[in-house]
Coordinates of N, CA and C in Angstrom, one line a residue:
X1 N -6.6 6.7 -12.0 CA -6.8 5.4 -12.7 C -6.1 4.3 -11.8
X2 N -5.0 4.7 -11.1 CA -4.2 3.7 -10.4 C -4.7 3.7 -8.9
X3 N -4.5 2.5 -8.3 CA -4.8 2.5 -6.9 C -5.9 1.5 -6.4
X4 N -6.6 0.9 -7.4 CA -7.7 0.0 -7.0 C -7.4 -1.4 -7.5
X5 N -6.2 -1.7 -7.9 CA -5.8 -3.0 -8.4 C -5.8 -3.1 -9.9
X6 N -5.3 -4.2 -10.3 CA -5.0 -4.4 -11.8 C -6.3 -4.5 -12.6
X7 N -7.3 -5.2 -12.0 CA -8.6 -5.4 -12.8 C -9.2 -4.1 -13.0
X8 N -9.3 -3.2 -12.0 CA -9.9 -1.9 -12.1 C -9.1 -1.0 -13.0
X9 N -7.8 -1.1 -13.0 CA -6.9 -0.3 -13.8 C -7.2 -0.6 -15.3
X10 N -7.2 -1.9 -15.6 CA -7.4 -2.3 -17.0 C -8.8 -2.0 -17.4
X11 N -9.8 -2.1 -16.6 CA -11.2 -1.8 -16.9 C -11.3 -0.3 -17.2
X12 N -10.6 0.6 -16.4 CA -10.7 2.0 -16.6 C -9.9 2.4 -17.8
X13 N -8.8 1.8 -18.1 CA -8.0 2.1 -19.3 C -8.7 1.7 -20.6
X14 N -9.4 0.6 -20.5 CA -10.0 0.0 -21.7 C -11.5 -0.3 -21.5
X15 N -12.3 0.8 -21.3 CA -13.7 0.5 -21.0 C -14.5 -0.3 -22.0
X16 N -14.0 -0.3 -23.2 CA -14.6 -1.0 -24.3 C -14.4 -2.5 -24.2
X17 N -13.5 -3.0 -23.4 CA -13.3 -4.4 -23.3 C -14.5 -5.1 -22.6
X18 N -14.9 -6.3 -23.2 CA -15.9 -7.1 -22.6 C -15.3 -8.1 -21.6
X19 N -16.1 -8.7 -20.8 CA -15.6 -9.6 -19.8 C -14.7 -10.7 -20.4
X20 N -15.1 -11.2 -21.6 CA -14.3 -12.3 -22.2 C -12.9 -11.8 -22.6
X21 N -12.7 -10.6 -22.9 CA -11.3 -10.1 -23.3 C -10.5 -9.6 -22.1
X22 N -11.2 -9.5 -21.0 CA -10.5 -8.9 -19.8 C -9.3 -9.7 -19.3
X23 N -9.4 -11.1 -19.2 CA -8.2 -11.8 -18.7 C -7.0 -11.7 -19.6
X24 N -7.1 -11.7 -20.9 CA -6.0 -11.5 -21.8 C -5.4 -10.1 -21.6
X25 N -6.2 -9.1 -21.5 CA -5.7 -7.8 -21.3 C -5.0 -7.6 -20.0
X26 N -5.5 -8.3 -18.9 CA -4.8 -8.2 -17.6 C -3.5 -8.9 -17.7
X27 N -3.4 -10.1 -18.3 CA -2.2 -10.8 -18.5 C -1.1 -10.0 -19.3
X28 N -1.6 -9.3 -20.3 CA -0.7 -8.5 -21.1 C -0.2 -7.3 -20.3
X29 N -1.1 -6.7 -19.5 CA -0.6 -5.6 -18.6 C 0.4 -6.1 -17.6
X30 N 0.1 -7.2 -17.0 CA 1.0 -7.7 -15.9 C 2.4 -8.0 -16.5
X31 N 2.5 -8.5 -17.7 CA 3.7 -8.8 -18.4 C 4.5 -7.5 -18.6
X32 N 3.8 -6.5 -19.1 CA 4.5 -5.2 -19.3 C 4.9 -4.6 -18.0
X33 N 4.0 -4.7 -17.0 CA 4.3 -4.1 -15.7 C 5.5 -4.7 -15.1
X34 N 5.6 -6.0 -15.2 CA 6.7 -6.7 -14.6 C 8.1 -6.3 -15.2
X35 N 8.0 -6.1 -16.5 CA 9.2 -5.7 -17.3 C 9.7 -4.3 -16.8
X36 N 8.7 -3.4 -16.6 CA 9.1 -2.0 -16.4 C 8.7 -1.4 -15.0
X37 N 8.4 -2.2 -14.1 CA 7.8 -1.7 -12.8 C 8.9 -0.9 -12.0
X38 N 10.1 -1.1 -12.3 CA 11.1 -0.3 -11.5 C 11.7 0.8 -12.3
X39 N 11.2 1.1 -13.5 CA 11.8 2.1 -14.4 C 11.7 3.5 -13.7
X40 N 10.6 3.8 -13.1 CA 10.4 5.2 -12.6 C 10.0 5.2 -11.1
X41 N 9.9 4.0 -10.5 CA 9.5 3.9 -9.1 C 10.6 4.3 -8.2
X42 N 10.3 5.1 -7.3 CA 11.3 5.5 -6.2 C 10.5 5.7 -4.9
X43 N 11.1 5.4 -3.8 CA 10.5 5.7 -2.5 C 10.2 7.2 -2.4
X44 N 9.2 7.6 -1.7 CA 9.0 9.0 -1.4 C 10.1 9.5 -0.6
X45 N 10.5 10.8 -0.8 CA 11.6 11.3 0.0 C 11.4 11.2 1.5
X46 N 12.3 10.7 2.2 CA 12.2 10.5 3.7 C 11.6 9.2 4.1
X47 N 11.0 8.4 3.2 CA 10.4 7.1 3.6 C 11.5 6.1 4.0
X48 N 12.6 6.0 3.3 CA 13.6 5.0 3.6 C 14.1 5.2 5.1
X49 N 14.3 6.5 5.5 CA 14.7 6.7 6.9 C 13.6 6.4 7.9
X50 N 12.4 6.7 7.5 CA 11.2 6.4 8.4 C 11.1 4.9 8.5
X51 N 11.2 4.1 7.4 CA 11.1 2.7 7.5 C 12.3 2.1 8.3
X52 N 13.5 2.6 8.2 CA 14.6 2.1 9.0 C 14.3 2.3 10.5
X53 N 13.8 3.5 10.8 CA 13.5 3.7 12.2 C 12.3 2.9 12.7
X54 N 11.3 2.7 11.9 CA 10.2 1.9 12.3 C 10.6 0.4 12.4
X55 N 11.4 -0.1 11.5 CA 11.8 -1.5 11.6 C 12.7 -1.8 12.8
X56 N 13.3 -0.8 13.4 CA 14.0 -1.0 14.6 C 13.1 -1.2 15.8
X57 N 11.9 -0.7 15.7 CA 10.9 -0.8 16.8 C 9.8 -1.8 16.6
X58 N 9.4 -2.1 15.4 CA 8.3 -3.0 15.2 C 8.5 -3.9 14.0
X59 N 7.8 -5.0 13.9 CA 7.8 -5.8 12.7 C 6.9 -5.0 11.7
X60 N 7.3 -5.0 10.4 CA 6.6 -4.3 9.4 C 6.0 -5.2 8.3
X61 N 5.0 -4.7 7.7 CA 4.3 -5.5 6.6 C 3.9 -4.6 5.5
X62 N 3.7 -5.2 4.3 CA 3.1 -4.5 3.2 C 1.8 -5.3 2.9
X63 N 0.8 -4.5 2.8 CA -0.5 -5.1 2.3 C -1.0 -4.3 1.1
X64 N -1.0 -5.0 0.0 CA -1.3 -4.3 -1.3 C -2.2 -5.2 -2.1
X65 N -3.0 -4.6 -3.0 CA -3.8 -5.3 -4.0 C -2.9 -5.7 -5.2
X66 N -1.7 -5.2 -5.3 CA -0.8 -5.6 -6.3 C -0.5 -7.1 -6.2
X67 N -0.3 -7.9 -7.3 CA 0.1 -9.3 -7.1 C 1.3 -9.4 -6.2
X68 N 1.3 -10.4 -5.3 CA 2.4 -10.5 -4.3 C 3.8 -10.6 -4.9
X69 N 4.0 -11.3 -6.0 CA 5.3 -11.5 -6.6 C 5.8 -10.1 -7.1
X70 N 4.9 -9.3 -7.6 CA 5.3 -8.0 -8.1 C 5.6 -7.0 -7.0
X71 N 4.9 -7.1 -5.9 CA 5.1 -6.3 -4.7 C 6.5 -6.6 -4.2
X72 N 6.8 -7.9 -4.1 CA 8.1 -8.4 -3.6 C 9.2 -7.9 -4.6
X73 N 9.0 -8.0 -5.9 CA 10.0 -7.5 -6.8 C 10.3 -6.0 -6.7
X74 N 9.2 -5.2 -6.5 CA 9.4 -3.8 -6.4 C 10.2 -3.5 -5.1
X75 N 9.8 -4.1 -4.0 CA 10.5 -3.9 -2.7 C 12.0 -4.3 -2.8
X76 N 12.2 -5.4 -3.5 CA 13.6 -5.9 -3.6 C 14.4 -4.9 -4.5
X77 N 13.8 -4.5 -5.6 CA 14.4 -3.6 -6.5 C 14.7 -2.2 -5.9
X78 N 14.0 -1.8 -4.9 CA 14.2 -0.6 -4.2 C 15.1 -0.7 -3.0
X79 N 15.5 -2.0 -2.7 CA 16.3 -2.2 -1.6 C 15.6 -2.2 -0.3
X80 N 14.3 -2.4 -0.3 CA 13.4 -2.3 0.9 C 12.9 -3.6 1.4
X81 N 13.1 -4.7 0.7 CA 12.5 -6.0 1.0 C 12.9 -6.4 2.4
X82 N 14.1 -6.2 2.9 CA 14.6 -6.6 4.2 C 13.9 -5.9 5.3
X83 N 13.2 -4.8 5.0 CA 12.5 -4.1 6.1 C 11.2 -4.7 6.5
X84 N 10.7 -5.6 5.7 CA 9.3 -6.2 5.9 C 9.3 -7.7 6.2
X85 N 8.7 -8.0 7.3 CA 8.6 -9.4 7.6 C 7.5 -10.1 6.9
X86 N 6.5 -9.4 6.4 CA 5.3 -10.0 5.7 C 4.9 -9.1 4.5
X87 N 4.7 -9.8 3.4 CA 4.1 -9.1 2.2 C 2.9 -9.9 1.8
X88 N 1.8 -9.2 1.8 CA 0.5 -9.8 1.4 C 0.0 -9.1 0.1
X89 N -0.2 -9.8 -1.0 CA -0.6 -9.2 -2.2 C -2.1 -9.5 -2.5
X90 N -2.5 -8.9 -3.6 CA -3.9 -9.1 -4.0 C -4.3 -10.5 -4.4
X91 N -3.3 -11.3 -4.6 CA -3.5 -12.7 -5.0 C -3.1 -13.7 -3.8
X92 N -2.8 -13.2 -2.7 CA -2.3 -14.0 -1.5 C -3.5 -14.8 -0.9
X93 N -4.7 -14.2 -1.0 CA -5.9 -14.8 -0.5 C -7.0 -14.8 -1.6
X94 N -8.1 -15.5 -1.3 CA -9.2 -15.4 -2.3 C -9.9 -14.0 -2.3
X95 N -9.6 -13.2 -1.3 CA -10.2 -11.9 -1.2 C -9.1 -10.9 -1.2
X96 N -9.4 -9.6 -1.4 CA -8.5 -8.5 -1.5 C -8.9 -7.4 -0.6
X97 N -8.1 -6.4 -0.4 CA -8.5 -5.2 0.3 C -9.7 -4.7 -0.5
X98 N -10.8 -4.2 0.2 CA -10.9 -3.9 1.6 C -11.4 -5.0 2.5
X99 N -11.4 -6.2 2.1 CA -11.9 -7.3 2.9 C -10.9 -7.3 4.2
X100 N -11.5 -7.3 5.4 CA -10.6 -7.2 6.6 C -9.8 -8.5 6.8
X101 N -10.2 -9.6 6.1 CA -9.4 -10.8 6.2 C -7.9 -10.6 5.8
X102 N -7.7 -9.6 4.9 CA -6.3 -9.4 4.4 C -5.5 -8.8 5.6
X103 N -6.0 -7.8 6.3 CA -5.2 -7.2 7.4 C -5.2 -8.2 8.6
X104 N -6.2 -8.9 8.8 CA -6.2 -9.9 9.9 C -5.1 -11.0 9.6
X105 N -4.9 -11.3 8.3 CA -3.8 -12.3 8.0 C -2.5 -11.6 8.3
X106 N -2.3 -10.4 8.0 CA -1.1 -9.7 8.4 C -0.9 -9.7 9.9
X107 N -1.9 -9.3 10.6 CA -1.8 -9.3 12.1 C -1.4 -10.7 12.6
X108 N -2.1 -11.7 12.1 CA -1.7 -13.1 12.5 C -0.3 -13.5 12.2
X109 N 0.2 -13.1 11.1 CA 1.6 -13.5 10.7 C 2.6 -12.7 11.5
X110 N 2.2 -11.4 11.9 CA 3.1 -10.6 12.7 C 2.9 -10.9 14.2
X111 N 1.9 -11.7 14.5 CA 1.5 -12.0 15.9 C 1.3 -10.7 16.7
X112 N 0.5 -9.8 16.1 CA 0.1 -8.5 16.7 C -1.4 -8.4 16.6
X113 N -2.1 -8.1 17.6 CA -3.6 -7.9 17.5 C -3.9 -6.8 16.5
X114 N -4.9 -7.0 15.7 CA -5.2 -5.9 14.7 C -5.4 -4.6 15.4
X115 N -6.0 -4.6 16.5 CA -6.2 -3.3 17.3 C -5.0 -2.6 17.6
X116 N -3.8 -3.2 17.5 CA -2.5 -2.6 17.8 C -1.6 -2.5 16.6
X117 N -2.3 -2.7 15.4 CA -1.5 -2.7 14.2 C -2.0 -1.5 13.3
X118 N -1.4 -0.4 13.3 CA -1.8 0.7 12.5 C -1.6 0.5 11.0
X119 N -2.6 0.7 10.2 CA -2.4 0.6 8.8 C -2.2 2.1 8.3
X120 N -1.1 2.3 7.5 CA -0.8 3.6 6.9 C -1.3 3.4 5.5
X121 N -2.2 4.3 5.0 CA -2.7 4.2 3.7 C -3.1 5.5 3.1
X122 N -3.3 5.4 1.7 CA -3.6 6.6 1.0 C -4.9 6.5 0.2
X123 N -5.8 5.5 0.6 CA -7.0 5.4 -0.2 C -8.2 5.0 0.7
X124 N -9.3 5.2 0.1 CA -10.6 4.7 0.8 C -10.5 3.2 1.1
X125 N -10.0 2.5 0.2 CA -9.8 1.0 0.3 C -9.0 0.7 1.6
X126 N -7.9 1.5 1.8 CA -7.1 1.3 3.0 C -7.8 1.6 4.2
X127 N -8.5 2.7 4.2 CA -9.3 3.1 5.4 C -10.4 2.1 5.7
X128 N -11.1 1.6 4.7 CA -12.1 0.6 4.9 C -11.5 -0.8 5.4
X129 N -10.4 -1.1 4.9 CA -9.7 -2.3 5.4 C -9.4 -2.3 6.9
X130 N -8.8 -1.2 7.3 CA -8.4 -1.0 8.7 C -9.7 -1.0 9.6
X131 N -10.7 -0.2 9.2 CA -11.9 -0.2 10.0 C -12.5 -1.5 10.1
X132 N -12.6 -2.3 9.0 CA -13.2 -3.6 9.0 C -12.5 -4.6 9.9
X133 N -11.2 -4.4 10.0 CA -10.4 -5.3 10.9 C -10.2 -4.8 12.3
X134 N -10.8 -3.7 12.6 CA -10.7 -3.1 13.9 C -9.3 -2.5 14.2
X135 N -8.6 -2.1 13.2 CA -7.2 -1.6 13.3 C -7.3 0.0 13.2
X136 N -6.3 0.6 13.9 CA -6.2 2.1 13.6 C -5.7 2.3 12.2
X137 N -6.0 3.5 11.7 CA -5.5 3.9 10.4 C -5.0 5.3 10.4
X138 N -3.8 5.4 9.8 CA -3.3 6.7 9.5 C -3.3 7.0 8.0
X139 N -4.1 8.0 7.7 CA -4.2 8.4 6.3 C -3.1 9.3 5.9
X140 N -2.5 9.1 4.7 CA -1.5 10.0 4.2 C -2.1 10.6 3.0
X141 N -1.8 11.9 2.8 CA -2.4 12.7 1.7 C -1.6 12.7 0.5
X142 N -0.6 11.9 0.4 CA 0.1 11.7 -0.9 C 0.0 10.3 -1.3
X143 N 0.3 10.0 -2.6 CA 0.2 8.6 -3.1 C -0.9 8.7 -4.2
X144 N -1.4 7.5 -4.5 CA -2.4 7.4 -5.6 C -3.8 7.6 -5.1
X145 N -4.1 7.4 -3.9 CA -5.5 7.6 -3.4 C -5.9 9.0 -3.4
X146 N -7.1 9.3 -3.5 CA -7.6 10.6 -3.5 C -8.7 10.7 -2.3
X147 N -8.2 11.1 -1.2 CA -9.0 11.1 0.0 C -9.7 12.4 0.2
X148 N -11.0 12.4 0.5 CA -11.8 13.6 0.7 C -11.6 14.0 2.2
X149 N -12.1 15.2 2.5 CA -12.1 15.7 3.9 C -12.9 14.7 4.7
X150 N -14.0 14.2 4.2 CA -14.9 13.2 4.9 C -14.1 11.9 5.2
X151 N -13.3 11.5 4.2 CA -12.5 10.3 4.4 C -11.5 10.5 5.5
X152 N -10.8 11.7 5.4 CA -9.8 12.0 6.4 C -10.3 12.1 7.8
X153 N -11.6 12.5 7.9 CA -12.2 12.6 9.2 C -12.4 11.3 9.9
X154 N -12.4 10.2 9.1 CA -12.6 8.9 9.6 C -11.3 8.2 10.0
X155 N -10.2 8.8 9.8 CA -8.9 8.2 10.1 C -8.5 8.6 11.6
X156 N -7.7 7.7 12.2 CA -7.2 8.0 13.5 C -6.1 9.1 13.5
X157 N -5.5 9.3 12.4 CA -4.5 10.3 12.2 C -4.3 10.6 10.8
X158 N -3.9 11.8 10.5 CA -3.7 12.3 9.1 C -2.3 12.8 9.0
X159 N -1.5 12.3 8.0 CA -0.2 12.8 7.8 C -0.1 13.5 6.4
X160 N 0.3 14.7 6.4 CA 0.4 15.5 5.1 C 1.9 15.5 4.6
X161 N 2.8 14.9 5.4 CA 4.2 14.9 5.1 C 4.8 13.7 5.8
X162 N 6.0 13.3 5.4 CA 6.7 12.2 6.0 C 7.0 12.6 7.5
X163 N 7.5 13.8 7.8 CA 7.7 14.1 9.2 C 6.5 14.0 10.0
X164 N 5.3 14.4 9.5 CA 4.1 14.3 10.2 C 3.8 12.8 10.5
X165 N 4.0 12.0 9.5 CA 3.8 10.5 9.7 C 4.7 10.0 10.8
X166 N 6.0 10.4 10.7 CA 6.9 10.0 11.8 C 6.4 10.4 13.2
X167 N 5.9 11.6 13.3 CA 5.4 12.1 14.6 C 4.2 11.3 15.0
X168 N 3.3 11.0 14.1 CA 2.1 10.2 14.5 C 2.5 8.8 14.9
X169 N 3.6 8.2 14.4 CA 4.0 6.9 14.7 C 5.0 6.9 16.0
X170 N 5.3 8.1 16.4 CA 6.2 8.3 17.6 C 7.6 8.0 17.2
X171 N 8.0 8.3 16.0 CA 9.4 8.1 15.5 C 10.1 9.4 15.4
X172 N 11.4 9.3 15.3 CA 12.2 10.6 15.1 C 11.8 11.2 13.8
X173 N 11.8 12.5 13.7 CA 11.5 13.2 12.5 C 12.4 12.7 11.3
X174 N 11.7 12.5 10.2 CA 12.4 12.0 9.0 C 12.4 13.1 8.0
X175 N 13.6 13.3 7.3 CA 13.6 14.4 6.3 C 12.8 14.1 5.1
X176 N 12.5 15.1 4.3 CA 11.8 14.8 3.1 C 10.3 15.1 3.1
X177 N 9.7 14.9 2.0 CA 8.2 15.2 1.9 C 7.6 14.1 1.1
X178 N 6.3 14.4 0.7 CA 5.6 13.4 0.0 C 5.8 13.2 -1.5
X179 N 6.6 14.0 -2.1 CA 6.6 14.0 -3.6 C 7.7 13.0 -4.0
X180 N 7.3 12.2 -5.1 CA 8.3 11.3 -5.7 C 7.9 11.1 -7.2
X181 N 8.8 10.5 -7.9 CA 8.4 10.2 -9.3 C 7.3 9.1 -9.3
X182 N 6.4 9.3 -10.3 CA 5.3 8.3 -10.4 C 5.9 7.0 -10.8
X183 N 5.3 5.9 -10.5 CA 5.8 4.6 -11.0 C 4.8 3.6 -10.5
X184 N 5.3 2.4 -10.4 CA 4.4 1.2 -10.1 C 4.3 1.0 -8.6

């Protein structure tokens, strides 16, 4: 149910809602989400060390369909906000992932050509975003996305664990694995 943005989440959770009732339901969800988004959210084991190593080598960004202010709140609440130079949310532009304009905006703000900016993602939307922008993509097999073997075949690399992701990025091995508490 999670992973395709707030509108799809609310539509899936409440299929009986008509288009007129949708905006109020989305607003109610966002209010509740903002209150509790850090209650159970934790970084995947090993991710903090991987981000620290990556941030020493490259500028980092977050590209999400989550509203930008909520993405920033989650990053700050987890103590990760300082790792990222750019945060682009689903409301930062008139379009959202998988529109390549989202990743091209990240590339522009980081001053890195999209072709040299790997997107690490867990969903078909992430893979499509990278492909559309001409960027390499590393698919991770944990997270909310459910990637098929066919999806994975279209990635430039596939990481089944945090140490595999570190290796694909050319970073020192990071302890931990892909499991974490569910959250926002």
